mmCIF file of N, CA and C in Angstrom:
data_model
loop_
_atom_site.group_PDB
_atom_site.id
_atom_site.type_symbol
_atom_site.label_atom_id
_atom_site.label_comp_id
_atom_site.label_asym_id
_atom_site.label_seq_id
_atom_site.Cartn_x
_atom_site.Cartn_y
_atom_site.Cartn_z
ATOM 1 N N MET A 117 -18.546 18.039 2.049
ATOM 2 C CA MET A 117 -19.518 18.085 0.983
ATOM 3 C C MET A 117 -20.757 18.783 1.519
ATOM 4 N N ASN A 118 -21.193 19.804 0.798
ATOM 5 C CA ASN A 118 -22.329 20.593 1.257
ATOM 6 C C ASN A 118 -23.362 20.764 0.165
ATOM 7 N N ILE A 119 -24.590 21.029 0.582
ATOM 8 C CA ILE A 119 -25.620 21.423 -0.367
ATOM 9 C C ILE A 119 -25.368 22.877 -0.693
ATOM 10 N N LYS A 120 -25.227 23.176 -1.975
ATOM 11 C CA LYS A 120 -24.996 24.561 -2.363
ATOM 12 C C LYS A 120 -25.406 24.777 -3.802
ATOM 13 N N GLN A 121 -25.429 26.010 -4.202
ATOM 14 C CA GLN A 121 -25.757 26.376 -5.572
ATOM 15 C C GLN A 121 -24.481 26.772 -6.302
ATOM 16 N N LEU A 122 -24.508 26.621 -7.601
ATOM 17 C CA LEU A 122 -23.392 27.046 -8.433
ATOM 18 C C LEU A 122 -23.354 28.558 -8.549
ATOM 19 N N ASP A 123 -22.186 29.077 -8.885
ATOM 20 C CA ASP A 123 -22.054 30.506 -9.135
ATOM 21 C C ASP A 123 -22.445 30.864 -10.564
ATOM 22 N N THR A 124 -22.643 29.856 -11.402
ATOM 23 C CA THR A 124 -23.016 30.083 -12.802
ATOM 24 C C THR A 124 -24.156 29.154 -13.176
ATOM 25 N N GLU A 125 -24.924 29.568 -14.150
ATOM 26 C CA GLU A 125 -25.985 28.716 -14.671
ATOM 27 C C GLU A 125 -25.726 28.364 -16.124
ATOM 28 N N ASP A 126 -24.541 28.716 -16.618
ATOM 29 C CA ASP A 126 -24.198 28.453 -18.009
ATOM 30 C C ASP A 126 -23.444 27.137 -18.128
ATOM 31 N N PHE A 127 -23.783 26.372 -19.158
ATOM 32 C CA PHE A 127 -23.145 25.102 -19.423
ATOM 33 C C PHE A 127 -22.485 25.142 -20.791
ATOM 34 N N GLU A 128 -21.370 24.461 -20.900
ATOM 35 C CA GLU A 128 -20.684 24.285 -22.180
ATOM 36 C C GLU A 128 -20.609 22.779 -22.414
ATOM 37 N N TRP A 129 -21.182 22.321 -23.517
ATOM 38 C CA TRP A 129 -21.261 20.890 -23.777
ATOM 39 C C TRP A 129 -20.298 20.470 -24.875
ATOM 40 N N ASP A 130 -19.522 19.448 -24.582
ATOM 41 C CA ASP A 130 -18.645 18.824 -25.563
ATOM 42 C C ASP A 130 -19.463 17.733 -26.259
ATOM 43 N N LYS A 131 -19.539 17.778 -27.584
ATOM 44 C CA LYS A 131 -20.375 16.832 -28.333
ATOM 45 C C LYS A 131 -19.995 15.375 -28.025
ATOM 46 N N HIS A 132 -18.708 15.096 -27.962
ATOM 47 C CA HIS A 132 -18.255 13.727 -27.693
ATOM 48 C C HIS A 132 -18.725 13.255 -26.312
ATOM 49 N N ASN A 133 -18.537 14.083 -25.286
ATOM 50 C CA ASN A 133 -18.960 13.701 -23.934
ATOM 51 C C ASN A 133 -20.477 13.557 -23.842
ATOM 52 N N THR A 134 -21.202 14.422 -24.514
ATOM 53 C CA THR A 134 -22.662 14.348 -24.498
ATOM 54 C C THR A 134 -23.133 13.024 -25.088
ATOM 55 N N GLU A 135 -22.561 12.661 -26.233
ATOM 56 C CA GLU A 135 -22.935 11.395 -26.878
ATOM 57 C C GLU A 135 -22.515 10.198 -26.030
ATOM 58 N N LYS A 136 -21.329 10.264 -25.437
ATOM 59 C CA LYS A 136 -20.826 9.173 -24.591
ATOM 60 C C LYS A 136 -21.732 8.971 -23.379
ATOM 61 N N ASN A 137 -22.120 10.053 -22.721
ATOM 62 C CA ASN A 137 -22.973 9.949 -21.530
ATOM 63 C C ASN A 137 -24.349 9.396 -21.873
ATOM 64 N N LEU A 138 -24.868 9.766 -23.036
ATOM 65 C CA LEU A 138 -26.160 9.250 -23.456
ATOM 66 C C LEU A 138 -26.062 7.764 -23.803
ATOM 67 N N LYS A 139 -25.048 7.412 -24.557
ATOM 68 C CA LYS A 139 -24.894 6.022 -24.991
ATOM 69 C C LYS A 139 -24.537 5.085 -23.835
ATOM 70 N N LYS A 140 -23.594 5.491 -23.024
ATOM 71 C CA LYS A 140 -23.086 4.624 -21.961
ATOM 72 C C LYS A 140 -23.990 4.590 -20.726
ATOM 73 N N HIS A 141 -24.572 5.755 -20.367
ATOM 74 C CA HIS A 141 -25.325 5.853 -19.112
ATOM 75 C C HIS A 141 -26.782 6.275 -19.290
ATOM 76 N N ASN A 142 -27.177 6.528 -20.536
ATOM 77 C CA ASN A 142 -28.550 6.929 -20.843
ATOM 78 C C ASN A 142 -28.967 8.191 -20.088
ATOM 79 N N VAL A 143 -28.044 9.160 -20.007
ATOM 80 C CA VAL A 143 -28.318 10.433 -19.335
ATOM 81 C C VAL A 143 -28.241 11.545 -20.375
ATOM 82 N N THR A 144 -29.312 12.330 -20.477
ATOM 83 C CA THR A 144 -29.332 13.456 -21.406
ATOM 84 C C THR A 144 -28.688 14.686 -20.767
ATOM 85 N N SER A 145 -28.328 15.639 -21.600
ATOM 86 C CA SER A 145 -27.767 16.898 -21.101
ATOM 87 C C SER A 145 -28.767 17.625 -20.205
ATOM 88 N N ASN A 146 -30.037 17.602 -20.591
ATOM 89 C CA ASN A 146 -31.065 18.274 -19.782
ATOM 90 C C ASN A 146 -31.182 17.656 -18.397
ATOM 91 N N GLU A 147 -31.184 16.318 -18.337
ATOM 92 C CA GLU A 147 -31.242 15.647 -17.036
ATOM 93 C C GLU A 147 -30.036 16.040 -16.184
ATOM 94 N N CYS A 148 -28.889 16.052 -16.812
ATOM 95 C CA CYS A 148 -27.662 16.394 -16.104
ATOM 96 C C CYS A 148 -27.756 17.801 -15.515
ATOM 97 N N GLU A 149 -28.209 18.747 -16.299
ATOM 98 C CA GLU A 149 -28.336 20.124 -15.818
ATOM 99 C C GLU A 149 -29.310 20.220 -14.645
ATOM 100 N N GLU A 150 -30.397 19.477 -14.703
ATOM 101 C CA GLU A 150 -31.378 19.492 -13.610
ATOM 102 C C GLU A 150 -30.731 19.115 -12.283
ATOM 103 N N ALA A 151 -29.808 18.158 -12.325
ATOM 104 C CA ALA A 151 -29.170 17.671 -11.096
ATOM 105 C C ALA A 151 -28.377 18.765 -10.382
ATOM 106 N N PHE A 152 -27.937 19.769 -11.106
ATOM 107 C CA PHE A 152 -27.170 20.862 -10.504
ATOM 108 C C PHE A 152 -28.044 21.795 -9.674
ATOM 109 N N PHE A 153 -29.329 21.801 -9.919
ATOM 110 C CA PHE A 153 -30.193 22.809 -9.306
ATOM 111 C C PHE A 153 -31.234 22.235 -8.350
ATOM 112 N N ASN A 154 -31.158 20.941 -8.076
ATOM 113 C CA ASN A 154 -32.091 20.294 -7.150
ATOM 114 C C ASN A 154 -31.308 19.648 -6.011
ATOM 115 N N GLU A 155 -31.072 20.380 -4.945
ATOM 116 C CA GLU A 155 -30.356 19.852 -3.781
ATOM 117 C C GLU A 155 -29.056 19.132 -4.153
ATOM 118 N N ALA A 156 -28.182 19.824 -4.814
ATOM 119 C CA ALA A 156 -26.919 19.228 -5.244
ATOM 120 C C ALA A 156 -25.874 19.287 -4.133
ATOM 121 N N LEU A 157 -25.232 18.158 -3.899
ATOM 122 C CA LEU A 157 -24.073 18.104 -3.007
ATOM 123 C C LEU A 157 -22.853 18.295 -3.891
ATOM 124 N N ILE A 158 -22.055 19.304 -3.609
ATOM 125 C CA ILE A 158 -20.930 19.651 -4.463
ATOM 126 C C ILE A 158 -19.631 19.552 -3.667
ATOM 127 N N ALA A 159 -18.608 18.952 -4.293
ATOM 128 C CA ALA A 159 -17.307 18.821 -3.636
ATOM 129 C C ALA A 159 -16.188 18.878 -4.666
ATOM 130 N N LEU A 160 -15.012 19.272 -4.220
ATOM 131 C CA LEU A 160 -13.818 19.257 -5.057
ATOM 132 C C LEU A 160 -13.366 17.810 -5.224
ATOM 133 N N ASP A 161 -13.062 17.415 -6.449
ATOM 134 C CA ASP A 161 -12.585 16.066 -6.745
ATOM 135 C C ASP A 161 -11.061 16.072 -6.658
ATOM 136 N N THR A 162 -10.535 15.877 -5.469
ATOM 137 C CA THR A 162 -9.091 15.983 -5.254
ATOM 138 C C THR A 162 -8.309 14.825 -5.876
ATOM 139 N N LYS A 163 -8.946 13.702 -6.111
ATOM 140 C CA LYS A 163 -8.263 12.546 -6.705
ATOM 141 C C LYS A 163 -7.952 12.742 -8.181
ATOM 142 N N HIS A 164 -8.743 13.573 -8.869
ATOM 143 C CA HIS A 164 -8.598 13.697 -10.316
ATOM 144 C C HIS A 164 -8.313 15.125 -10.776
ATOM 145 N N SER A 165 -7.962 16.019 -9.876
ATOM 146 C CA SER A 165 -7.709 17.414 -10.230
ATOM 147 C C SER A 165 -6.222 17.624 -10.500
ATOM 148 N N TYR A 166 -5.776 17.214 -11.668
ATOM 149 C CA TYR A 166 -4.357 17.349 -12.009
ATOM 150 C C TYR A 166 -4.076 18.662 -12.730
ATOM 151 N N ASN A 167 -4.631 18.824 -13.915
ATOM 152 C CA ASN A 167 -4.363 20.008 -14.728
ATOM 153 C C ASN A 167 -5.346 21.148 -14.472
ATOM 154 N N GLU A 168 -6.500 20.815 -13.965
ATOM 155 C CA GLU A 168 -7.518 21.823 -13.655
ATOM 156 C C GLU A 168 -8.351 21.305 -12.498
ATOM 157 N N GLU A 169 -8.989 22.214 -11.785
ATOM 158 C CA GLU A 169 -9.842 21.784 -10.686
ATOM 159 C C GLU A 169 -11.064 21.074 -11.246
ATOM 160 N N ARG A 170 -11.316 19.904 -10.690
ATOM 161 C CA ARG A 170 -12.516 19.157 -11.038
ATOM 162 C C ARG A 170 -13.380 19.035 -9.804
ATOM 163 N N TYR A 171 -14.659 19.012 -10.037
ATOM 164 C CA TYR A 171 -15.633 18.895 -8.966
ATOM 165 C C TYR A 171 -16.555 17.731 -9.274
ATOM 166 N N PHE A 172 -17.265 17.291 -8.252
ATOM 167 C CA PHE A 172 -18.341 16.354 -8.516
ATOM 168 C C PHE A 172 -19.563 16.801 -7.734
ATOM 169 N N ILE A 173 -20.694 16.445 -8.274
ATOM 170 C CA ILE A 173 -21.947 16.682 -7.562
ATOM 171 C C ILE A 173 -22.699 15.365 -7.468
ATOM 172 N N MET A 174 -23.491 15.290 -6.444
ATOM 173 C CA MET A 174 -24.509 14.263 -6.345
ATOM 174 C C MET A 174 -25.809 15.050 -6.316
ATOM 175 N N GLY A 175 -26.637 14.822 -7.326
ATOM 176 C CA GLY A 175 -27.865 15.594 -7.427
ATOM 177 C C GLY A 175 -29.016 14.756 -7.926
ATOM 178 N N ILE A 176 -30.175 15.361 -7.929
ATOM 179 C CA ILE A 176 -31.406 14.664 -8.309
ATOM 180 C C ILE A 176 -32.085 15.428 -9.443
ATOM 181 N N THR A 177 -32.603 14.684 -10.408
ATOM 182 C CA THR A 177 -33.316 15.311 -11.519
ATOM 183 C C THR A 177 -34.748 15.623 -11.110
ATOM 184 N N ASN A 178 -35.445 16.336 -11.962
ATOM 185 C CA ASN A 178 -36.851 16.650 -11.693
ATOM 186 C C ASN A 178 -37.695 15.385 -11.590
ATOM 187 N N ALA A 179 -37.264 14.319 -12.270
ATOM 188 C CA ALA A 179 -37.992 13.048 -12.242
ATOM 189 C C ALA A 179 -37.544 12.144 -11.096
ATOM 190 N N GLY A 180 -36.568 12.607 -10.289
ATOM 191 C CA GLY A 180 -36.127 11.844 -9.128
ATOM 192 C C GLY A 180 -34.945 10.918 -9.382
ATOM 193 N N ARG A 181 -34.311 11.025 -10.526
ATOM 194 C CA ARG A 181 -33.145 10.201 -10.833
ATOM 195 C C ARG A 181 -31.923 10.778 -10.120
ATOM 196 N N LEU A 182 -31.189 9.923 -9.410
ATOM 197 C CA LEU A 182 -30.013 10.352 -8.655
ATOM 198 C C LEU A 182 -28.766 10.218 -9.527
ATOM 199 N N LEU A 183 -28.095 11.350 -9.773
ATOM 200 C CA LEU A 183 -26.947 11.371 -10.674
ATOM 201 C C LEU A 183 -25.667 11.802 -9.978
ATOM 202 N N PHE A 184 -24.561 11.234 -10.445
ATOM 203 C CA PHE A 184 -23.213 11.600 -10.017
ATOM 204 C C PHE A 184 -22.553 12.244 -11.227
ATOM 205 N N VAL A 185 -22.145 13.507 -11.090
ATOM 206 C CA VAL A 185 -21.615 14.272 -12.222
ATOM 207 C C VAL A 185 -20.222 14.798 -11.883
ATOM 208 N N VAL A 186 -19.281 14.577 -12.792
ATOM 209 C CA VAL A 186 -17.937 15.140 -12.669
ATOM 210 C C VAL A 186 -17.853 16.290 -13.667
ATOM 211 N N TYR A 187 -17.351 17.435 -13.206
ATOM 212 C CA TYR A 187 -17.305 18.603 -14.079
ATOM 213 C C TYR A 187 -16.152 19.517 -13.695
ATOM 214 N N THR A 188 -15.900 20.482 -14.569
ATOM 215 C CA THR A 188 -14.946 21.534 -14.299
ATOM 216 C C THR A 188 -15.605 22.856 -14.689
ATOM 217 N N ILE A 189 -14.971 23.955 -14.320
ATOM 218 C CA ILE A 189 -15.445 25.278 -14.722
ATOM 219 C C ILE A 189 -14.424 25.849 -15.702
ATOM 220 N N ARG A 190 -14.893 26.178 -16.895
ATOM 221 C CA ARG A 190 -14.046 26.804 -17.910
ATOM 222 C C ARG A 190 -14.750 28.050 -18.420
ATOM 223 N N ARG A 191 -14.020 29.155 -18.424
ATOM 224 C CA ARG A 191 -14.579 30.431 -18.881
ATOM 225 C C ARG A 191 -15.932 30.707 -18.230
ATOM 226 N N ASN A 192 -15.993 30.446 -16.915
ATOM 227 C CA ASN A 192 -17.180 30.682 -16.092
ATOM 228 C C ASN A 192 -18.398 29.871 -16.546
ATOM 229 N N LYS A 193 -18.147 28.719 -17.168
ATOM 230 C CA LYS A 193 -19.225 27.818 -17.582
ATOM 231 C C LYS A 193 -18.943 26.421 -17.046
ATOM 232 N N VAL A 194 -20.010 25.703 -16.717
ATOM 233 C CA VAL A 194 -19.896 24.318 -16.283
ATOM 234 C C VAL A 194 -19.613 23.464 -17.512
ATOM 235 N N ARG A 195 -18.559 22.674 -17.449
ATOM 236 C CA ARG A 195 -18.233 21.737 -18.529
ATOM 237 C C ARG A 195 -18.263 20.333 -17.928
ATOM 238 N N VAL A 196 -19.289 19.576 -18.279
ATOM 239 C CA VAL A 196 -19.472 18.231 -17.741
ATOM 240 C C VAL A 196 -18.491 17.276 -18.395
ATOM 241 N N ILE A 197 -17.802 16.517 -17.550
ATOM 242 C CA ILE A 197 -16.849 15.522 -18.020
ATOM 243 C C ILE A 197 -17.526 14.164 -18.117
ATOM 244 N N SER A 198 -18.259 13.797 -17.079
ATOM 245 C CA SER A 198 -19.010 12.538 -17.107
ATOM 246 C C SER A 198 -20.201 12.619 -16.167
ATOM 247 N N VAL A 199 -21.188 11.788 -16.448
ATOM 248 C CA VAL A 199 -22.385 11.712 -15.612
ATOM 249 C C VAL A 199 -22.901 10.277 -15.664
ATOM 250 N N ARG A 200 -23.377 9.823 -14.509
ATOM 251 C CA ARG A 200 -23.906 8.461 -14.404
ATOM 252 C C ARG A 200 -24.859 8.412 -13.225
ATOM 253 N N ASP A 201 -25.573 7.294 -13.101
ATOM 254 C CA ASP A 201 -26.412 7.090 -11.923
ATOM 255 C C ASP A 201 -25.519 6.876 -10.706
ATOM 256 N N MET A 202 -25.971 7.348 -9.555
ATOM 257 C CA MET A 202 -25.217 7.128 -8.318
ATOM 258 C C MET A 202 -25.185 5.643 -7.991
ATOM 259 N N ASN A 203 -24.076 5.215 -7.387
ATOM 260 C CA ASN A 203 -24.013 3.837 -6.902
ATOM 261 C C ASN A 203 -24.638 3.783 -5.504
ATOM 262 N N LYS A 204 -24.708 2.597 -4.937
ATOM 263 C CA LYS A 204 -25.390 2.401 -3.652
ATOM 264 C C LYS A 204 -24.775 3.256 -2.538
ATOM 265 N N LYS A 205 -23.455 3.295 -2.473
ATOM 266 C CA LYS A 205 -22.765 4.076 -1.434
ATOM 267 C C LYS A 205 -23.063 5.571 -1.595
ATOM 268 N N GLU A 206 -23.032 6.053 -2.838
ATOM 269 C CA GLU A 206 -23.302 7.466 -3.102
ATOM 270 C C GLU A 206 -24.748 7.828 -2.772
ATOM 271 N N ARG A 207 -25.680 6.938 -3.098
ATOM 272 C CA ARG A 207 -27.091 7.189 -2.758
ATOM 273 C C ARG A 207 -27.270 7.317 -1.250
ATOM 274 N N LYS A 208 -26.607 6.450 -0.500
ATOM 275 C CA LYS A 208 -26.693 6.499 0.961
ATOM 276 C C LYS A 208 -26.172 7.839 1.486
ATOM 277 N N ILE A 209 -25.008 8.245 1.002
ATOM 278 C CA ILE A 209 -24.425 9.529 1.424
ATOM 279 C C ILE A 209 -25.358 10.674 1.063
ATOM 280 N N TYR A 210 -25.873 10.657 -0.155
ATOM 281 C CA TYR A 210 -26.755 11.727 -0.615
ATOM 282 C C TYR A 210 -27.985 11.841 0.288
ATOM 283 N N HIS A 211 -28.622 10.716 0.564
ATOM 284 C CA HIS A 211 -29.834 10.754 1.400
ATOM 285 C C HIS A 211 -29.519 11.198 2.828
ATOM 286 N N GLU A 212 -28.402 10.747 3.363
ATOM 287 C CA GLU A 212 -28.023 11.171 4.723
ATOM 288 C C GLU A 212 -27.757 12.665 4.776
ATOM 289 N N LYS A 213 -27.008 13.185 3.817
ATOM 290 C CA LYS A 213 -26.652 14.610 3.803
ATOM 291 C C LYS A 213 -27.844 15.513 3.516
ATOM 292 N N THR A 214 -28.682 15.128 2.585
ATOM 293 C CA THR A 214 -29.796 16.004 2.247
ATOM 294 C C THR A 214 -30.853 16.023 3.343
ATOM 295 N N LYS A 215 -31.017 14.935 4.042
ATOM 296 C CA LYS A 215 -31.964 14.924 5.175
ATOM 297 C C LYS A 215 -31.417 15.703 6.354
ATOM 298 N N LYS A 216 -30.116 15.589 6.593
ATOM 299 C CA LYS A 216 -29.471 16.260 7.721
ATOM 300 C C LYS A 216 -29.389 17.764 7.506
ATOM 301 N N ASP A 217 -29.074 18.184 6.258
ATOM 302 C CA ASP A 217 -28.807 19.596 5.984
ATOM 303 C C ASP A 217 -30.051 20.402 5.637
ATOM 304 N N THR A 218 -31.179 19.758 5.410
ATOM 305 C CA THR A 218 -32.362 20.521 5.022
ATOM 306 C C THR A 218 -33.264 20.770 6.194
#
C-alpha cells in the first residue's frame, strides 16, 4: 500500500450508492472525492475483485475525516462502491504509513 495519486480525476456516481453512503455512513460525495486527493493510500482489493478489479483507499478529507473507500475504474472514471469512516486498525495503518512515507 502506497501513497499515490490517481490517473484520473473524473468520478461516476451511482445514485443508489450515493444515497446509501450518505444514509448509512453520513459521507457525502464531495467528502469522498476529497479523500482521493489528500495523502491517499491506495491498494488493490484482492479479496473482492471477482468480476472487475476493485481498489480501496484510506484517505483524509479537507476537514480531517479519515475515510475508507472501495471503488473500481470504469471507462476511465472512479466509481465508488462504498465509503465509511476508517476503523481503529485502519487509522493506525494510515497514520503509520503517511508519517513514514512523507
